[in-house]
């Protein structure tokens, strides 16, 4: 049966994805099954998307209720789920206002536009440049590819959006040297995700934030992967004690429905006026109802402490596997360095043995659902240890 689906996928879907050899059918929390009934433990949650796991009842109810009531209305009208989600995000993060989009790349596009508009309003036409970090990842649109500080992403699709330059992570002097009088914003992930689960060092982040603040350069933090509880705090910014001007969210925000958000600090929350930005699906009621349920659960007392604890447990157990050289990351965003095996081969062998796991460059990458149980963690770790022993 699965062979048939795979052939049709190849026939009808553009071949831009390298897929693992599995056709997924259904799931429950961090366990899922393929069309042939084979079971898998899921250490991926999509790519950090299914925050509450597969088929969470509260989440599915919230989505179904909203779908059966008002599935979409244009942004010409007010709707309640968007307001509720925006209010919850402001309450949780201290941001001033929210703009809803449909993906991480779009969230970053919006933040980039907001930063340039802020600078245009205050300083005129020249001050448009944005400094990002080498090895970053900010998305796949022509502008967010330009923002991404990796040469492999700067092919084929010329011309890319102008005005981006790249500084070395964890090197304040290099960042200062890359900033010019025309820099309007600095944009970074606090833990580089696709780049290899590399946490920035806190001294660098705090000093960079202070340096930007002194010069009225906006700080944009891309929390598309690290946000919404992934690292054991609601935002990764909390670990660093910084308050960015703009924060972008997406992946885990809707618990499996496409939604992203830009969190605007007070200084920037007025820069986008009527007609200056928009998106048809932005603030979609079903996606927002999903996001409300995710926030309600993730922000319940004790939930984030559990995420942090499970992260520590995972890290400890991973470190004990002889093939593992070390583990990087925070909370349940973990990168595993291997001694002899390539991450691609290991991930492939894991899938064959019933464990879904990601890679990031030469590391294995774990982004399990935040709700994964200890039993599921142990089952997944047993499969991984076994594969890595082979
Ligand atoms: C995944 C990701 C993006 C892009 O998000 P899409 O929803 O795929 O557009 C941007 N930034 C970071 C840090 C990401 O991890």
Tab-separated table of C-alpha atoms and ligand atoms in Angstrom:
chain	number	residue	atom	x	y	z
A	1	UNK	CA	0.000	0.000	0.000
A	2	UNK	CA	2.695	2.526	1.003
A	3	UNK	CA	4.610	1.969	-2.256
A	4	UNK	CA	1.564	3.127	-4.194
A	5	UNK	CA	1.308	6.395	-2.223
A	6	UNK	CA	5.013	7.047	-2.601
A	7	UNK	CA	4.833	6.619	-6.380
A	8	UNK	CA	1.856	8.956	-6.633
A	9	UNK	CA	3.580	11.529	-4.427
A	10	UNK	CA	6.526	11.498	-6.806
A	11	UNK	CA	4.199	11.763	-9.802
A	12	UNK	CA	2.016	14.617	-8.564
A	13	UNK	CA	4.017	16.667	-6.043
A	14	UNK	CA	6.941	18.888	-6.960
A	15	UNK	CA	10.100	17.097	-5.936
A	16	UNK	CA	11.597	19.720	-3.632
A	17	UNK	CA	11.547	17.528	-0.503
A	18	UNK	CA	13.844	14.614	0.291
A	19	UNK	CA	11.478	12.360	2.205
A	20	UNK	CA	12.061	9.486	4.604
A	21	UNK	CA	10.613	6.176	3.508
A	22	UNK	CA	7.360	6.294	5.491
A	23	UNK	CA	3.725	7.245	4.808
A	24	UNK	CA	2.242	8.551	8.063
A	25	UNK	CA	-1.425	8.015	8.777
A	26	UNK	CA	-2.387	8.852	12.353
A	27	UNK	CA	-0.969	9.650	15.749
A	28	UNK	CA	-1.606	10.108	19.458
A	29	UNK	CA	0.655	12.429	21.428
A	30	UNK	CA	4.247	11.425	20.531
A	31	UNK	CA	3.354	8.085	18.979
A	32	UNK	CA	2.219	7.628	15.393
A	33	UNK	CA	1.480	4.945	12.848
A	34	UNK	CA	2.079	4.558	9.140
A	35	UNK	CA	-0.395	3.269	6.552
A	36	UNK	CA	0.829	-0.283	7.167
A	37	UNK	CA	0.180	-0.029	10.909
A	38	UNK	CA	3.840	0.225	11.964
A	39	UNK	CA	4.386	2.305	15.130
A	40	UNK	CA	6.854	5.171	15.533
A	41	UNK	CA	7.915	7.335	18.455
A	42	UNK	CA	8.002	10.936	17.297
A	43	UNK	CA	10.940	13.106	18.418
A	44	UNK	CA	10.100	15.701	15.714
A	45	UNK	CA	6.533	17.010	16.258
A	46	UNK	CA	6.508	17.986	12.577
A	47	UNK	CA	9.461	20.310	12.848
A	48	UNK	CA	8.561	21.657	16.262
A	49	UNK	CA	4.969	22.231	15.175
A	50	UNK	CA	2.735	19.772	17.046
A	51	UNK	CA	3.408	21.314	20.469
A	52	UNK	CA	0.627	19.281	22.083
A	53	UNK	CA	1.387	16.123	20.123
A	54	UNK	CA	-0.835	14.380	17.614
A	55	UNK	CA	-4.620	14.500	17.959
A	56	UNK	CA	-4.728	16.207	21.346
A	57	UNK	CA	-8.371	16.175	22.433
A	58	UNK	CA	-8.592	19.716	23.789
A	59	UNK	CA	-6.850	21.076	20.722
A	60	UNK	CA	-8.956	19.042	18.261
A	61	UNK	CA	-12.142	20.176	20.065
A	62	UNK	CA	-11.126	23.838	19.919
A	63	UNK	CA	-10.365	23.521	16.194
A	64	UNK	CA	-13.577	21.614	15.426
A	65	UNK	CA	-15.720	24.032	17.405
A	66	UNK	CA	-14.291	27.034	15.560
A	67	UNK	CA	-14.500	25.282	12.160
A	68	UNK	CA	-18.167	24.546	12.797
A	69	UNK	CA	-18.845	28.149	13.757
A	70	UNK	CA	-16.837	30.610	11.623
A	71	UNK	CA	-13.879	29.200	9.691
A	72	UNK	CA	-12.741	32.423	8.051
A	73	UNK	CA	-13.600	36.079	7.726
A	74	UNK	CA	-11.549	38.710	5.973
A	75	UNK	CA	-9.524	41.200	7.938
A	76	UNK	CA	-12.159	43.772	6.955
A	77	UNK	CA	-14.069	42.527	9.990
A	78	UNK	CA	-13.269	41.879	13.626
A	79	UNK	CA	-13.220	38.260	14.795
A	80	UNK	CA	-12.858	37.025	18.360
A	81	UNK	CA	-10.225	34.215	18.224
A	82	UNK	CA	-7.572	36.585	16.817
A	83	UNK	CA	-8.187	39.100	19.598
A	84	UNK	CA	-8.083	36.395	22.236
A	85	UNK	CA	-4.817	34.988	20.930
A	86	UNK	CA	-3.218	38.423	20.561
A	87	UNK	CA	-4.253	39.322	24.109
A	88	UNK	CA	-2.839	36.046	25.444
A	89	UNK	CA	0.462	36.608	23.588
A	90	UNK	CA	0.758	40.180	24.890
A	91	UNK	CA	-0.054	39.009	28.420
A	92	UNK	CA	2.476	36.198	28.295
A	93	UNK	CA	5.359	38.088	26.680
A	94	UNK	CA	4.850	41.741	27.599
A	95	UNK	CA	4.752	42.771	23.945
A	96	UNK	CA	2.478	45.665	22.970
A	97	UNK	CA	0.735	44.403	19.824
A	98	UNK	CA	0.662	41.373	17.531
A	99	UNK	CA	0.481	40.879	13.757
A	100	UNK	CA	-0.696	37.460	12.542
A	101	UNK	CA	0.744	35.687	9.509
A	102	UNK	CA	0.770	32.131	8.210
A	103	UNK	CA	4.354	30.939	8.462
A	104	UNK	CA	7.773	31.659	9.878
A	105	UNK	CA	9.100	33.224	6.691
A	106	UNK	CA	6.114	35.562	6.583
A	107	UNK	CA	6.613	36.494	10.220
A	108	UNK	CA	10.215	37.442	9.434
A	109	UNK	CA	9.136	39.345	6.302
A	110	UNK	CA	6.739	41.345	8.442
A	111	UNK	CA	9.401	42.061	11.068
A	112	UNK	CA	11.815	43.200	8.340
A	113	UNK	CA	9.180	45.492	6.828
A	114	UNK	CA	8.315	46.893	10.253
A	115	UNK	CA	11.982	47.595	11.033
A	116	UNK	CA	12.529	49.374	7.715
A	117	UNK	CA	9.330	51.390	8.110
A	118	UNK	CA	10.334	52.413	11.651
A	119	UNK	CA	13.665	53.615	10.340
A	120	UNK	CA	12.128	55.322	7.293
A	121	UNK	CA	9.700	57.247	9.496
A	122	UNK	CA	12.478	58.432	11.810
A	123	UNK	CA	15.592	58.687	9.640
A	124	UNK	CA	14.469	58.764	5.989
A	125	UNK	CA	15.308	56.630	2.984
A	126	UNK	CA	18.930	55.526	3.456
A	127	UNK	CA	18.863	53.662	6.726
A	128	UNK	CA	17.607	50.279	5.455
A	129	UNK	CA	20.296	47.686	6.157
A	130	UNK	CA	19.768	44.651	8.322
A	131	UNK	CA	22.552	42.649	9.919
A	132	UNK	CA	21.894	38.959	10.510
A	133	UNK	CA	24.262	36.240	11.698
A	134	UNK	CA	26.328	33.765	9.727
A	135	UNK	CA	24.874	30.260	9.813
A	136	UNK	CA	21.358	31.595	10.535
A	137	UNK	CA	18.110	30.437	8.969
A	138	UNK	CA	15.184	32.808	8.478
A	139	UNK	CA	13.010	31.248	5.762
A	140	UNK	CA	12.565	30.503	2.059
A	141	UNK	CA	11.064	33.608	0.504
A	142	UNK	CA	13.392	35.713	-1.622
A	143	UNK	CA	13.871	38.213	1.209
A	144	UNK	CA	14.217	35.718	4.064
A	145	UNK	CA	16.706	33.713	1.983
A	146	UNK	CA	18.700	36.927	1.714
A	147	UNK	CA	18.401	37.311	5.494
A	148	UNK	CA	19.666	33.750	5.969
A	149	UNK	CA	23.431	33.870	6.544
A	150	UNK	CA	24.418	30.705	4.690
A	151	UNK	CA	25.865	30.686	1.169
A	152	UNK	CA	24.091	27.429	0.258
A	153	UNK	CA	20.808	29.346	0.346
A	154	UNK	CA	22.051	32.089	-1.968
A	155	UNK	CA	21.803	30.198	-5.255
A	156	UNK	CA	19.496	30.007	-8.272
A	157	UNK	CA	16.912	32.624	-7.351
A	158	UNK	CA	18.721	35.878	-8.127
A	159	UNK	CA	18.366	38.720	-7.602
A	160	UNK	CA	17.908	38.479	-3.831
A	161	UNK	CA	16.602	41.361	-1.741
A	162	UNK	CA	19.311	43.926	-1.069
A	163	UNK	CA	20.397	45.286	2.253
A	164	UNK	CA	21.519	42.266	4.263
A	165	UNK	CA	24.951	41.631	5.713
A	166	UNK	CA	26.161	38.893	8.008
A	167	UNK	CA	28.113	39.061	11.235
A	168	UNK	CA	29.874	36.247	13.078
A	169	UNK	CA	27.832	34.742	15.925
A	170	UNK	CA	29.283	35.299	19.398
A	171	UNK	CA	31.708	37.947	18.131
A	172	UNK	CA	30.671	41.380	19.349
A	173	UNK	CA	33.540	43.184	17.645
A	174	UNK	CA	32.608	41.625	14.315
A	175	UNK	CA	28.977	42.598	14.821
A	176	UNK	CA	29.986	46.183	15.595
A	177	UNK	CA	32.187	46.230	12.490
A	178	UNK	CA	29.327	44.950	10.318
A	179	UNK	CA	26.874	47.560	11.589
A	180	UNK	CA	27.021	50.835	9.628
A	181	UNK	CA	25.281	54.195	9.950
A	182	UNK	CA	22.636	52.736	7.592
A	183	UNK	CA	21.824	49.733	9.748
A	184	UNK	CA	18.194	49.759	10.900
A	185	UNK	CA	18.020	46.340	12.550
A	186	UNK	CA	19.933	43.315	13.783
A	187	UNK	CA	18.156	40.001	13.442
A	188	UNK	CA	19.095	36.706	15.102
A	189	UNK	CA	17.962	33.326	16.332
A	190	UNK	CA	19.045	32.817	19.941
A	191	UNK	CA	19.588	29.130	19.285
A	192	UNK	CA	20.390	28.609	15.630
A	193	UNK	CA	18.100	25.749	14.656
A	194	UNK	CA	18.590	24.599	11.068
A	195	UNK	CA	22.198	25.782	11.421
A	196	UNK	CA	22.923	22.990	13.908
A	197	UNK	CA	21.214	23.721	17.286
A	198	UNK	CA	23.801	26.279	18.324
A	199	UNK	CA	22.873	28.465	21.315
A	200	UNK	CA	24.348	31.963	21.215
A	201	UNK	CA	26.316	32.899	24.281
A	202	UNK	CA	24.416	35.151	26.653
A	203	UNK	CA	27.121	37.756	27.083
A	204	UNK	CA	27.184	38.302	23.297
A	205	UNK	CA	23.411	38.542	23.083
A	206	UNK	CA	23.096	40.970	25.990
A	207	UNK	CA	25.895	43.196	24.744
A	208	UNK	CA	24.542	43.132	21.184
A	209	UNK	CA	21.104	44.110	22.494
A	210	UNK	CA	22.584	46.988	24.492
A	211	UNK	CA	24.729	48.162	21.549
A	212	UNK	CA	21.650	48.207	19.291
A	213	UNK	CA	19.558	50.042	21.851
A	214	UNK	CA	22.137	52.837	22.187
A	215	UNK	CA	21.967	53.436	18.415
A	216	UNK	CA	18.212	53.007	17.969
A	217	UNK	CA	18.887	49.893	15.874
A	218	UNK	CA	15.990	47.496	16.290
A	219	UNK	CA	16.591	43.997	17.600
A	220	UNK	CA	14.575	41.325	15.811
A	221	UNK	CA	14.670	37.901	17.430
A	222	UNK	CA	13.534	34.991	15.280
A	223	UNK	CA	11.812	32.623	17.703
A	224	UNK	CA	10.031	30.697	14.975
A	225	UNK	CA	11.655	27.508	16.288
A	226	UNK	CA	12.589	28.438	19.873
A	227	UNK	CA	9.297	30.117	20.827
A	228	UNK	CA	6.092	28.918	22.502
A	229	UNK	CA	7.709	26.850	25.233
A	230	UNK	CA	10.197	24.877	23.163
A	231	UNK	CA	13.213	25.742	25.340
A	232	UNK	CA	11.422	25.466	28.699
A	233	UNK	CA	10.470	29.136	28.886
A	234	UNK	CA	7.738	30.686	26.745
A	235	UNK	CA	10.340	32.635	24.760
A	236	UNK	CA	14.043	31.834	24.525
A	237	UNK	CA	14.623	35.583	25.146
A	238	UNK	CA	13.747	34.925	28.776
A	239	UNK	CA	16.896	32.799	29.204
A	240	UNK	CA	18.934	35.761	27.962
A	241	UNK	CA	17.093	38.468	29.878
A	242	UNK	CA	16.532	40.602	26.773
A	243	UNK	CA	13.452	42.374	25.428
A	244	UNK	CA	13.665	42.497	21.619
A	245	UNK	CA	11.756	45.140	19.657
A	246	UNK	CA	10.296	42.482	17.374
A	247	UNK	CA	9.940	38.745	17.972
A	248	UNK	CA	8.734	36.285	15.374
A	249	UNK	CA	6.837	33.075	16.135
A	250	UNK	CA	5.367	30.339	13.971
A	251	UNK	CA	6.106	26.595	14.091
A	252	UNK	CA	4.688	25.574	17.485
A	253	UNK	CA	2.183	28.410	17.840
A	254	UNK	CA	-0.817	26.704	16.222
A	255	UNK	CA	-0.066	23.191	17.495
A	256	UNK	CA	-0.282	21.915	13.899
A	257	UNK	CA	-2.213	24.582	11.993
A	258	UNK	CA	-0.382	27.174	9.910
A	259	UNK	CA	-0.045	30.384	11.861
A	260	UNK	CA	2.761	32.775	12.660
A	261	UNK	CA	2.924	35.979	14.638
A	262	UNK	CA	5.104	39.012	15.047
A	263	UNK	CA	5.268	40.401	18.573
A	264	UNK	CA	5.737	44.167	18.470
A	265	UNK	CA	7.337	46.052	21.342
A	266	UNK	CA	5.974	49.449	22.303
A	267	UNK	CA	8.498	51.456	20.268
A	268	UNK	CA	7.452	49.816	16.985
A	269	UNK	CA	3.814	48.893	17.531
A	270	UNK	CA	2.560	51.980	15.718
A	271	UNK	CA	4.669	51.804	12.557
A	272	UNK	CA	2.377	49.746	10.325
A	273	UNK	CA	-0.710	51.766	9.530
A	274	UNK	CA	-3.858	50.891	7.545
A	275	UNK	CA	-3.009	49.421	4.125
A	276	UNK	CA	0.716	49.124	4.859
A	277	UNK	CA	0.784	45.398	5.464
A	278	UNK	CA	-1.670	42.538	5.275
A	279	UNK	CA	-2.350	38.920	4.413
A	280	UNK	CA	-5.623	37.209	3.478
A	281	UNK	CA	-5.316	34.332	5.936
A	282	UNK	CA	-3.659	36.318	8.749
A	283	UNK	CA	-5.560	35.885	12.009
A	284	UNK	CA	-7.682	33.086	10.558
A	285	UNK	CA	-10.218	32.101	13.249
A	286	UNK	CA	-9.510	28.343	13.164
A	287	UNK	CA	-5.736	28.833	13.296
A	288	UNK	CA	-6.184	31.357	16.125
A	289	UNK	CA	-8.527	29.056	18.071
A	290	UNK	CA	-5.801	26.403	17.784
A	291	UNK	CA	-3.218	28.923	19.004
A	292	UNK	CA	-5.431	29.911	21.959
A	293	UNK	CA	-5.601	26.285	23.087
A	294	UNK	CA	-1.820	25.914	22.718
A	295	UNK	CA	-1.253	29.042	24.809
A	296	UNK	CA	-3.824	28.046	27.413
A	297	UNK	CA	-2.040	24.736	27.934
A	298	UNK	CA	1.575	25.843	27.621
A	299	UNK	CA	0.995	28.710	30.062
A	300	UNK	CA	-0.693	26.539	32.710
A	301	UNK	CA	1.312	26.508	35.950
A	302	UNK	CA	3.997	23.832	35.888
A	303	UNK	CA	3.803	23.039	32.168
A	304	UNK	CA	7.011	24.807	31.175
A	305	UNK	CA	8.858	23.384	34.205
A	306	UNK	CA	7.908	19.936	32.921
A	307	UNK	CA	9.301	20.804	29.480
A	308	UNK	CA	12.558	21.895	31.092
A	309	UNK	CA	12.709	18.740	33.241
A	310	UNK	CA	12.057	16.446	30.305
A	311	UNK	CA	14.758	18.311	28.405
A	312	UNK	CA	17.279	17.720	31.200
A	313	UNK	CA	16.312	14.042	31.369
A	314	UNK	CA	16.656	13.623	27.600
A	315	UNK	CA	20.031	15.315	27.636
A	316	UNK	CA	21.311	13.106	30.472
A	317	UNK	CA	20.177	9.902	28.813
A	318	UNK	CA	21.487	10.953	25.405
A	319	UNK	CA	24.884	11.766	26.890
A	320	UNK	CA	25.108	8.205	28.257
A	321	UNK	CA	24.890	6.668	24.764
A	322	UNK	CA	28.471	5.641	23.858
A	323	UNK	CA	28.224	6.920	20.247
A	324	UNK	CA	27.125	10.374	21.482
A	325	UNK	CA	29.890	12.939	21.735
A	326	UNK	CA	27.786	15.693	23.224
A	327	UNK	CA	24.381	17.365	23.359
A	328	UNK	CA	23.617	21.026	22.639
A	329	UNK	CA	20.500	23.110	23.015
A	330	UNK	CA	17.967	24.055	25.658
A	331	UNK	CA	14.750	22.490	26.928
A	332	UNK	CA	13.344	20.211	24.267
A	333	UNK	CA	15.343	21.676	21.397
A	334	UNK	CA	18.368	19.420	21.369
A	335	UNK	CA	21.200	18.701	18.944
A	336	UNK	CA	23.191	15.504	19.321
A	337	UNK	CA	26.800	15.313	18.127
A	338	UNK	CA	27.826	11.822	17.034
A	339	UNK	CA	31.311	10.318	17.213
A	340	UNK	CA	31.431	8.184	14.062
A	341	UNK	CA	28.082	8.098	12.283
A	342	UNK	CA	26.617	10.738	9.994
A	343	UNK	CA	23.367	12.299	11.183
A	344	UNK	CA	21.647	11.444	7.883
A	345	UNK	CA	22.482	7.729	8.151
A	346	UNK	CA	21.509	7.622	11.824
A	347	UNK	CA	18.181	9.357	11.193
A	348	UNK	CA	17.397	6.973	8.354
A	349	UNK	CA	18.177	3.936	10.505
A	350	UNK	CA	16.024	5.386	13.319
A	351	UNK	CA	13.020	5.666	11.008
A	352	UNK	CA	13.477	2.048	9.914
A	353	UNK	CA	13.493	1.078	13.587
A	354	UNK	CA	10.425	3.087	14.610
A	355	UNK	CA	11.771	6.496	15.675
A	356	UNK	CA	11.159	9.770	13.831
A	357	UNK	CA	14.080	12.117	14.414
A	358	UNK	CA	15.446	15.228	12.645
A	359	UNK	CA	18.899	16.327	11.635
A	360	UNK	CA	20.530	19.764	11.651
A	361	UNK	CA	23.766	19.791	9.690
A	362	UNK	CA	25.974	17.056	11.228
A	363	UNK	CA	23.813	16.646	14.342
A	364	UNK	CA	20.722	14.669	15.130
A	365	UNK	CA	18.023	17.110	16.192
A	366	UNK	CA	15.220	16.460	18.670
A	367	UNK	CA	12.088	18.613	18.817
A	368	UNK	CA	9.578	16.297	20.514
A	369	UNK	CA	6.034	17.415	21.285
A	370	UNK	CA	6.097	19.380	24.550
A	371	UNK	CA	3.567	16.873	25.924
A	372	UNK	CA	5.670	13.770	25.253
A	373	UNK	CA	5.334	11.285	28.150
A	374	UNK	CA	8.260	9.744	30.034
A	375	UNK	CA	7.257	6.353	28.590
A	376	UNK	CA	7.449	7.737	25.060
A	377	UNK	CA	10.803	9.365	25.812
A	378	UNK	CA	12.204	6.078	27.146
A	379	UNK	CA	10.861	4.097	24.191
A	380	UNK	CA	12.395	6.573	21.732
A	381	UNK	CA	15.719	6.649	23.572
A	382	UNK	CA	15.875	2.844	23.564
A	383	UNK	CA	15.414	2.783	19.795
A	384	UNK	CA	18.031	5.499	19.336
A	385	UNK	CA	20.577	3.801	21.619
A	386	UNK	CA	20.037	0.576	19.737
A	387	UNK	CA	20.477	2.194	16.331
A	388	UNK	CA	23.602	4.050	17.464
A	389	UNK	CA	25.078	0.837	18.863
A	390	UNK	CA	24.695	-0.868	15.464
B	1	LIG	C1	11.433	27.112	10.257
B	1	LIG	C2	12.044	28.415	10.495
B	1	LIG	C3	11.712	29.522	9.687
B	1	LIG	C4	10.792	29.419	8.497
B	1	LIG	O1	9.494	29.071	8.857
B	1	LIG	P1	8.459	28.595	7.711
B	1	LIG	O2	7.184	28.407	8.466
B	1	LIG	O3	9.001	27.328	7.134
B	1	LIG	O4	8.382	29.674	6.726
B	1	LIG	C5	12.276	30.747	10.010
B	1	LIG	N1	13.108	30.875	11.049
B	1	LIG	C6	13.452	29.828	11.835
B	1	LIG	C7	14.375	30.048	12.988
B	1	LIG	C8	12.944	28.563	11.580
B	1	LIG	O5	13.301	27.535	12.343
